[in-house]
mmCIF file of C-alpha atoms in Angstrom:
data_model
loop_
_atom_site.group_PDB
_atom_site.id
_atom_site.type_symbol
_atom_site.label_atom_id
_atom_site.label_comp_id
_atom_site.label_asym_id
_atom_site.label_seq_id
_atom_site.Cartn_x
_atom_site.Cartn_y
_atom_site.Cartn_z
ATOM 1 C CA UNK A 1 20.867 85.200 34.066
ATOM 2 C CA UNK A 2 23.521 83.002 35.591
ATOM 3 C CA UNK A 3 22.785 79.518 35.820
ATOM 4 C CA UNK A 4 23.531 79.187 39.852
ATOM 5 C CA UNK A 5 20.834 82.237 40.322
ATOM 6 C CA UNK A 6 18.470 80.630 37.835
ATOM 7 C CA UNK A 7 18.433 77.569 39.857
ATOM 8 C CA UNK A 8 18.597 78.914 42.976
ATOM 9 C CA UNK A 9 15.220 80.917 41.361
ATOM 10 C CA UNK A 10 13.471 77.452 40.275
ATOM 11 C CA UNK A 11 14.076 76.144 43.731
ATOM 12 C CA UNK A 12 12.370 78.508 44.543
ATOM 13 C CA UNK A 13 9.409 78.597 41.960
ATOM 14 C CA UNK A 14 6.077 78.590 43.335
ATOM 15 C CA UNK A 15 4.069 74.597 44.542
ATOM 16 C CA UNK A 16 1.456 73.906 42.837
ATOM 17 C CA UNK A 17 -1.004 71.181 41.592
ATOM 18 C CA UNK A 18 -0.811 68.999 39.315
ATOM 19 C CA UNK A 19 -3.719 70.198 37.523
ATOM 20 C CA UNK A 20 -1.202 73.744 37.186
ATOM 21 C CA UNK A 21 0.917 71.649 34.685
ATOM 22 C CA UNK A 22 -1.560 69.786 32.787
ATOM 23 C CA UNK A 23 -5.048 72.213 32.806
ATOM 24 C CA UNK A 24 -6.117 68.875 34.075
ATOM 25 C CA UNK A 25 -5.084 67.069 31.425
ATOM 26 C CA UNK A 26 -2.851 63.899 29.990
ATOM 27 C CA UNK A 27 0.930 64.045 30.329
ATOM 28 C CA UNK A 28 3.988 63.061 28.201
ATOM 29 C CA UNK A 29 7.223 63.295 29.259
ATOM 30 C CA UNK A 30 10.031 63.513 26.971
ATOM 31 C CA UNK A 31 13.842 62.069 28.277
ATOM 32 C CA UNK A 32 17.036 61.952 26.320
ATOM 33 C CA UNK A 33 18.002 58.379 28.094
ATOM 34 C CA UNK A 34 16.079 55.912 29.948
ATOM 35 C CA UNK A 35 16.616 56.891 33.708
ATOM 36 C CA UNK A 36 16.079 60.755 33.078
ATOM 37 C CA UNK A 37 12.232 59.685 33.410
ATOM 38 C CA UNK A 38 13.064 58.630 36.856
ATOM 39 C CA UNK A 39 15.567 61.176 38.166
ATOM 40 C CA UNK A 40 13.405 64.438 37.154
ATOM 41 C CA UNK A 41 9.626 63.477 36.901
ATOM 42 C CA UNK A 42 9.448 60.188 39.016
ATOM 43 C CA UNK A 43 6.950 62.477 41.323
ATOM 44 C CA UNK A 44 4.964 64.076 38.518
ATOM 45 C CA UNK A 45 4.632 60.454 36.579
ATOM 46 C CA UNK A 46 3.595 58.790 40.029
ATOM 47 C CA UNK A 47 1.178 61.629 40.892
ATOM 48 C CA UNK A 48 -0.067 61.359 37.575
ATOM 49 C CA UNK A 49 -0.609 57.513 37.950
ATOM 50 C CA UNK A 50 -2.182 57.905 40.990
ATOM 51 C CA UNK A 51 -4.667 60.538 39.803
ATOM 52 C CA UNK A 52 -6.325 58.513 37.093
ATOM 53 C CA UNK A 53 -4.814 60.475 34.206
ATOM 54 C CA UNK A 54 -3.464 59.527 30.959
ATOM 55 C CA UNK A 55 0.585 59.014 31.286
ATOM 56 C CA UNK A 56 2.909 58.366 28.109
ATOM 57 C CA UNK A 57 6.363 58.386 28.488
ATOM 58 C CA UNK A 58 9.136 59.045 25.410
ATOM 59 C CA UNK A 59 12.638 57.771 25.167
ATOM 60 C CA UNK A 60 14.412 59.660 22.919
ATOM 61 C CA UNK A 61 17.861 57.413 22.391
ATOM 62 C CA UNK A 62 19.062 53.859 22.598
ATOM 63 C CA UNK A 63 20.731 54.041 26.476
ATOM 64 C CA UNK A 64 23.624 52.546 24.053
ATOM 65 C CA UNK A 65 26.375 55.451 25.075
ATOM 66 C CA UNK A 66 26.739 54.668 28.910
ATOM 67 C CA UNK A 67 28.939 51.257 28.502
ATOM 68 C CA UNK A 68 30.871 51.271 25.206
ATOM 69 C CA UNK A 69 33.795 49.371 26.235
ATOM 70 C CA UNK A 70 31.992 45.898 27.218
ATOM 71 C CA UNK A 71 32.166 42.905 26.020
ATOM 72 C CA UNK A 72 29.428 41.837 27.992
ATOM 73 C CA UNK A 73 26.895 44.119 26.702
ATOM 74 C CA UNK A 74 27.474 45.463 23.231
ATOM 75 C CA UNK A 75 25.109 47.772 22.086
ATOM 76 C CA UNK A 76 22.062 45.678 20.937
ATOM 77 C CA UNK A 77 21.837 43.975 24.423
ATOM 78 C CA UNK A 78 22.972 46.778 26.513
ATOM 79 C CA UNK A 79 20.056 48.548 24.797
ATOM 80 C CA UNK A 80 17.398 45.575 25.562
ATOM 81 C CA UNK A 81 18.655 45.641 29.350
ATOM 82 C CA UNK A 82 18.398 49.563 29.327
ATOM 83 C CA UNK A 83 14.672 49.315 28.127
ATOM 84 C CA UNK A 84 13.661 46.309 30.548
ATOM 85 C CA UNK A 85 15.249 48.362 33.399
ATOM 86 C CA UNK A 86 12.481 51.227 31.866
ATOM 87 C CA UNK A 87 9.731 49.414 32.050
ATOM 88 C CA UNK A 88 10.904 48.002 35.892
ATOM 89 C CA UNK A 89 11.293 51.494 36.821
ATOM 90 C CA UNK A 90 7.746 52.907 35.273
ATOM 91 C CA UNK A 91 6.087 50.336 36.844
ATOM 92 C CA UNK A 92 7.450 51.518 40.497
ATOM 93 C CA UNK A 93 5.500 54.447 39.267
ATOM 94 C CA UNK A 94 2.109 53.087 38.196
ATOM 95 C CA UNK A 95 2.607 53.256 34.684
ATOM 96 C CA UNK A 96 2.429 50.627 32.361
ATOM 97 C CA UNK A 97 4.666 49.608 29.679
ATOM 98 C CA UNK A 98 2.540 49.650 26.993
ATOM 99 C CA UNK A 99 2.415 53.570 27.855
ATOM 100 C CA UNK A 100 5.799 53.806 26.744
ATOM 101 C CA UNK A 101 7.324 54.643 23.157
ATOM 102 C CA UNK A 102 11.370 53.988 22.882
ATOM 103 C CA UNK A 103 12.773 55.794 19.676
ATOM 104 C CA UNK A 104 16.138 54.842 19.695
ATOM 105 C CA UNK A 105 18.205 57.371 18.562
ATOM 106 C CA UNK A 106 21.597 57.116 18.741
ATOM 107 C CA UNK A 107 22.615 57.707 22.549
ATOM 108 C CA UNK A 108 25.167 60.899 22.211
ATOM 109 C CA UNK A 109 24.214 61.552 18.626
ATOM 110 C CA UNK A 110 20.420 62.710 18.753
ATOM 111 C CA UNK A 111 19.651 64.999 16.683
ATOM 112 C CA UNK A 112 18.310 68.379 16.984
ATOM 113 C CA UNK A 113 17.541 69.247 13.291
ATOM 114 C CA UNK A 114 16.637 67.677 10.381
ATOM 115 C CA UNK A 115 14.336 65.263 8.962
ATOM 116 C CA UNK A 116 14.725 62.500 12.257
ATOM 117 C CA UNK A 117 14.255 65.155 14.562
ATOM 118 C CA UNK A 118 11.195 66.369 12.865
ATOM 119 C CA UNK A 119 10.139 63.004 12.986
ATOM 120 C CA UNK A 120 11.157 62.752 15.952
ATOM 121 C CA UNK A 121 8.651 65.640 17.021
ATOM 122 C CA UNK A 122 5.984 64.290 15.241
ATOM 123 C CA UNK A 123 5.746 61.072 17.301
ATOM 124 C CA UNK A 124 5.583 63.778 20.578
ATOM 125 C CA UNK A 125 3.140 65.605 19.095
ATOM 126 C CA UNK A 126 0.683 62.126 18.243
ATOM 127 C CA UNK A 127 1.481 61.102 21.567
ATOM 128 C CA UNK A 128 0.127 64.006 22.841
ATOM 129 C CA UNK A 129 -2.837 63.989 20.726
ATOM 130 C CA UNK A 130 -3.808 60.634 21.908
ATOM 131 C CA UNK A 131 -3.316 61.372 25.327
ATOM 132 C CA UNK A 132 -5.097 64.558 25.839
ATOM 133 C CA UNK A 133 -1.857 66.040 27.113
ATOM 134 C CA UNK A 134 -2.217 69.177 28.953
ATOM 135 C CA UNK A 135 1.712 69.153 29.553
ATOM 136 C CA UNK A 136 4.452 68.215 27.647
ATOM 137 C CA UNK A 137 7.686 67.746 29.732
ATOM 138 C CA UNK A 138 11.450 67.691 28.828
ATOM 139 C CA UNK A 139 15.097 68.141 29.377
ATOM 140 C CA UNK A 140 16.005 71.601 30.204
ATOM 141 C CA UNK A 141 17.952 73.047 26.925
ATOM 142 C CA UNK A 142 20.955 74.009 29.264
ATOM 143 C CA UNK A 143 21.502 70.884 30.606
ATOM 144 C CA UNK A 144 25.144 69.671 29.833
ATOM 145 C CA UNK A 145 24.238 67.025 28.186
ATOM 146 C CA UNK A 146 24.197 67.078 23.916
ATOM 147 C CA UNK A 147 21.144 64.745 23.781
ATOM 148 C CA UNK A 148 19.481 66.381 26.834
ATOM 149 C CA UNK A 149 19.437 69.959 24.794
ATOM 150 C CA UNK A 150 18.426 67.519 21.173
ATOM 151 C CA UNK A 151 15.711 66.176 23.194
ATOM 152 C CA UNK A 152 14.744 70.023 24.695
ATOM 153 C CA UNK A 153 15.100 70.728 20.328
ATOM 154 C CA UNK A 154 12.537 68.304 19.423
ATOM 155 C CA UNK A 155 9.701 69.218 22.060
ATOM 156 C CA UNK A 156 10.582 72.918 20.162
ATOM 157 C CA UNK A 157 9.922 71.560 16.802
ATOM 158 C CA UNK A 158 6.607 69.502 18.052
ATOM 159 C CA UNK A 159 5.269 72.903 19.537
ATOM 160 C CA UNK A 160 3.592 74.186 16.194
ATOM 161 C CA UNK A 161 1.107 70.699 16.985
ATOM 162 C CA UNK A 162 0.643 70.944 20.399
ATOM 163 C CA UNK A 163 -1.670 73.583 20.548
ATOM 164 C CA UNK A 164 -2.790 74.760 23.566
ATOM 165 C CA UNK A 165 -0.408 71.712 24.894
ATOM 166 C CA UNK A 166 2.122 73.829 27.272
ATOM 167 C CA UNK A 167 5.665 72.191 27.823
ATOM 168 C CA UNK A 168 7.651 72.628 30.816
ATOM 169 C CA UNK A 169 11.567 72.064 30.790
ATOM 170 C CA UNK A 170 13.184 69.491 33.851
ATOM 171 C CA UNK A 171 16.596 69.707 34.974
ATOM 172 C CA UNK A 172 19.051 67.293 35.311
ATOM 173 C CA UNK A 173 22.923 67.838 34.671
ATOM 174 C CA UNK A 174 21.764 71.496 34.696
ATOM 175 C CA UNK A 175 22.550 71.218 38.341
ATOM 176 C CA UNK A 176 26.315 70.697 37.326
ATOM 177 C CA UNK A 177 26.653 73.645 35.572
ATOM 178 C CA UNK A 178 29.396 76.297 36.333
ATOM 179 C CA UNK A 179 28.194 79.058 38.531
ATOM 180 C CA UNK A 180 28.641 81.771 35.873
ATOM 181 C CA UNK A 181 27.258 80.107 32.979
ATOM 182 C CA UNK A 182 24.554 82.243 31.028
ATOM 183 C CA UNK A 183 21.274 80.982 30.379
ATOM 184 C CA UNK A 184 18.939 82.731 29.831
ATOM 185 C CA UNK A 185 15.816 84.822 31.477
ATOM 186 C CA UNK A 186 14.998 84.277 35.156
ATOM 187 C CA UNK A 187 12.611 80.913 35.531
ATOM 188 C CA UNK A 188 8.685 80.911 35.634
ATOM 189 C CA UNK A 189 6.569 77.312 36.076
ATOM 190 C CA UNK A 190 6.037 75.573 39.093
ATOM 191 C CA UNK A 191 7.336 72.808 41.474
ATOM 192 C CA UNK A 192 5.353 69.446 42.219
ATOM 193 C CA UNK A 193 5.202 68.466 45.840
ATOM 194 C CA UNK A 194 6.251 64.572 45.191
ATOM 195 C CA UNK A 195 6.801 63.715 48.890
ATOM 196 C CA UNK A 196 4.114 61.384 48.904
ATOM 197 C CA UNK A 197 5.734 59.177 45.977
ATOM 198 C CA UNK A 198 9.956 59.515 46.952
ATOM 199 C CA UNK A 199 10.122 56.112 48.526
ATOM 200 C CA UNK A 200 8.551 55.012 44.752
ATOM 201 C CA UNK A 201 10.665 56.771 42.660
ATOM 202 C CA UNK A 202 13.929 55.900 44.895
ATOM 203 C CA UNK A 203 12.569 52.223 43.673
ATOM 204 C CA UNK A 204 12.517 53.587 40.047
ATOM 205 C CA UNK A 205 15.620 54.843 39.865
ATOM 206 C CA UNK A 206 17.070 51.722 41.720
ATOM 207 C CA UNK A 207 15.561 49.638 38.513
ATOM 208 C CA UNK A 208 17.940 51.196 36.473
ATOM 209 C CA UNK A 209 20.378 49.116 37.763
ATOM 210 C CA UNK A 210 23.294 49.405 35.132
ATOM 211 C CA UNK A 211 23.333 53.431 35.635
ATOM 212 C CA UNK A 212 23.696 52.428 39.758
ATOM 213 C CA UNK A 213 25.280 49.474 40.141
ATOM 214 C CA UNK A 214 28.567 48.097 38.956
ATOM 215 C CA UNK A 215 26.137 45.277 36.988
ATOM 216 C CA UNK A 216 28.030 46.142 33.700
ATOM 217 C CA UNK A 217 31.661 44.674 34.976
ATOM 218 C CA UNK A 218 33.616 44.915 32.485
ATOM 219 C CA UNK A 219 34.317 48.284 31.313
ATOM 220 C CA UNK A 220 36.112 50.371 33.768
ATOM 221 C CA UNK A 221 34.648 53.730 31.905
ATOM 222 C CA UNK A 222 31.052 52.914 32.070
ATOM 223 C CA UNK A 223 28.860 55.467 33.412
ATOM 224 C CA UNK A 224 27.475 55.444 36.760
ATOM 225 C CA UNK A 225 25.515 58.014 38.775
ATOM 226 C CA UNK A 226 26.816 59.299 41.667
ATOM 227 C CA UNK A 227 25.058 58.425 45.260
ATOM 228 C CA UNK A 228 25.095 62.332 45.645
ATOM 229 C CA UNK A 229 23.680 62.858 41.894
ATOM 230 C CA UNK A 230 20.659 60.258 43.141
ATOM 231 C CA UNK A 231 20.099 62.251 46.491
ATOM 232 C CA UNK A 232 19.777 65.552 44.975
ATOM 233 C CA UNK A 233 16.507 64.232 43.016
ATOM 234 C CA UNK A 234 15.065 62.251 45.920
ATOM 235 C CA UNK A 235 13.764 65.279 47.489
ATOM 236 C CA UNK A 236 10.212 66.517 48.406
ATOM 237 C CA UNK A 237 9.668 68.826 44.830
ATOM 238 C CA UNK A 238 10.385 68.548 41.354
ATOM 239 C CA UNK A 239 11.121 71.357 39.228
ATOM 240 C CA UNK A 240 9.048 72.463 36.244
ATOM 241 C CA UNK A 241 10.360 75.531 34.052
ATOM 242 C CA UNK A 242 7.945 76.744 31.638
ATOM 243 C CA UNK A 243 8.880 76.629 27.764
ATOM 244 C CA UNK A 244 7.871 79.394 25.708
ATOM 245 C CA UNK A 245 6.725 78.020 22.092
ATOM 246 C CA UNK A 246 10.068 80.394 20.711
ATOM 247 C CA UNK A 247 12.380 79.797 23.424
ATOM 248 C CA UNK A 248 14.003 77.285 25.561
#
């Protein structure tokens, strides 16, 4: 199936309750960089929050790859403001920072094999043990994005100790993808009415001020996410693909 179909499919994708995605149960979600938290589960963590349940949040790499020209921020504090701008934007969502776990792996270079992935998927796994997750969410594996698919990788090799854990794939530079890009079989999973929590995750993605904001002066190739990128994740549902335990 072509990706601009597939999408069009998950935007389509039955609503449902939370409860659908968890059996009731904890949550984890998984994100490649801090601000992917915000941009495709701000909703689901904020519902989440809201409903009294158990929350933990993973951060797969360092944030250390958006700014590598600067002066101002070379990697050890560009990575310090990246997490503090987490834990700002979390907290727009109800969750608290001792609910979240950064692993810092090398922003652009996580891997999806090998022994620090599989350790990788181990901490998933215990954080979803502690939490009585009934959902495990992550990057979608056809997201254009290297660390986006590692991160999709690892929630694949922490699948064996999930159990009856199910794990549901979010998009984000999936929506960027060339119309006739292959990926895969047609979508099943859900979509989260969020309406009730866009003005709070608008505040959490706002938090992550470097990503936003020209806060990081000084180097002229520094990431920043487009107004229109923002916009297209501020809307009433988030999108929640179902991972098969073999597949992406």
């Amino acid at each position: 199936m072509h990706a601009d179909a597939f999408l069009t499919a998950a935007e389509n994708l039955p609503v449902a309750d939370l409860d659908a995605l968890t059996d009731g149960g904890g949550l984890v979600v998984v994100a490649p960089h801090p601000d992917d938290e915000s941009l495709g589960c701000g909703g689901l963590i904020a519902e989440a929050c809201a409903r009294g349940r158990e929350v933990r949040l993973v951060i797969v790499s360092d944030g250390c790859g958006s700014h590598t020209h600067s002066a101002l921020y070379p990697p050890l504090r560009l990575r310090a403001l990246r997490e503090e701008e987490t834990l700002e934007a979390v907290a727009a969502l109800g969750l608290a920072p001792a609910k979240v776990t950064f692993l810092r792996l090398p922003d652009a270079g996580v891997p999806s094999s090998g022994p620090e992935a599989q350790a990788a998927a181990d901490v998933v796994a215990s954080v979803a043990r502690e939490s009585g997750a009934g959902a495990v969410c992550v990057t979608w594996a056809h997201d254009p994005h290297c660390d986006h698919q590692a991160a999709a990788a690892i929630v694949r090799l922490a699948q064996p100790k999930l159990g009856a854990t199910k794990a549901f794939a979010y998009p984000v530079w999936g929506w960027t993808l060339p119309q006739g890009t292959e990926v895969g079989a047609p979508p099943s999973g859900y979509r989260l009415d969020v309406s009730a929590h866009v003005a709070a995750k608008a505040r959490a993605v706002a938090a992550h001020r470097s990503q936003t904001t020209d806060l990081i002066s000084d180097d002229p190739t520094g990431f920043r996410l487009a107004p229109e990128m923002i916009a297209r994740f501020l809307g009433p549902y988030e999108i929640f693909v179902a991972m098969p335990a073999d597949a992406a």
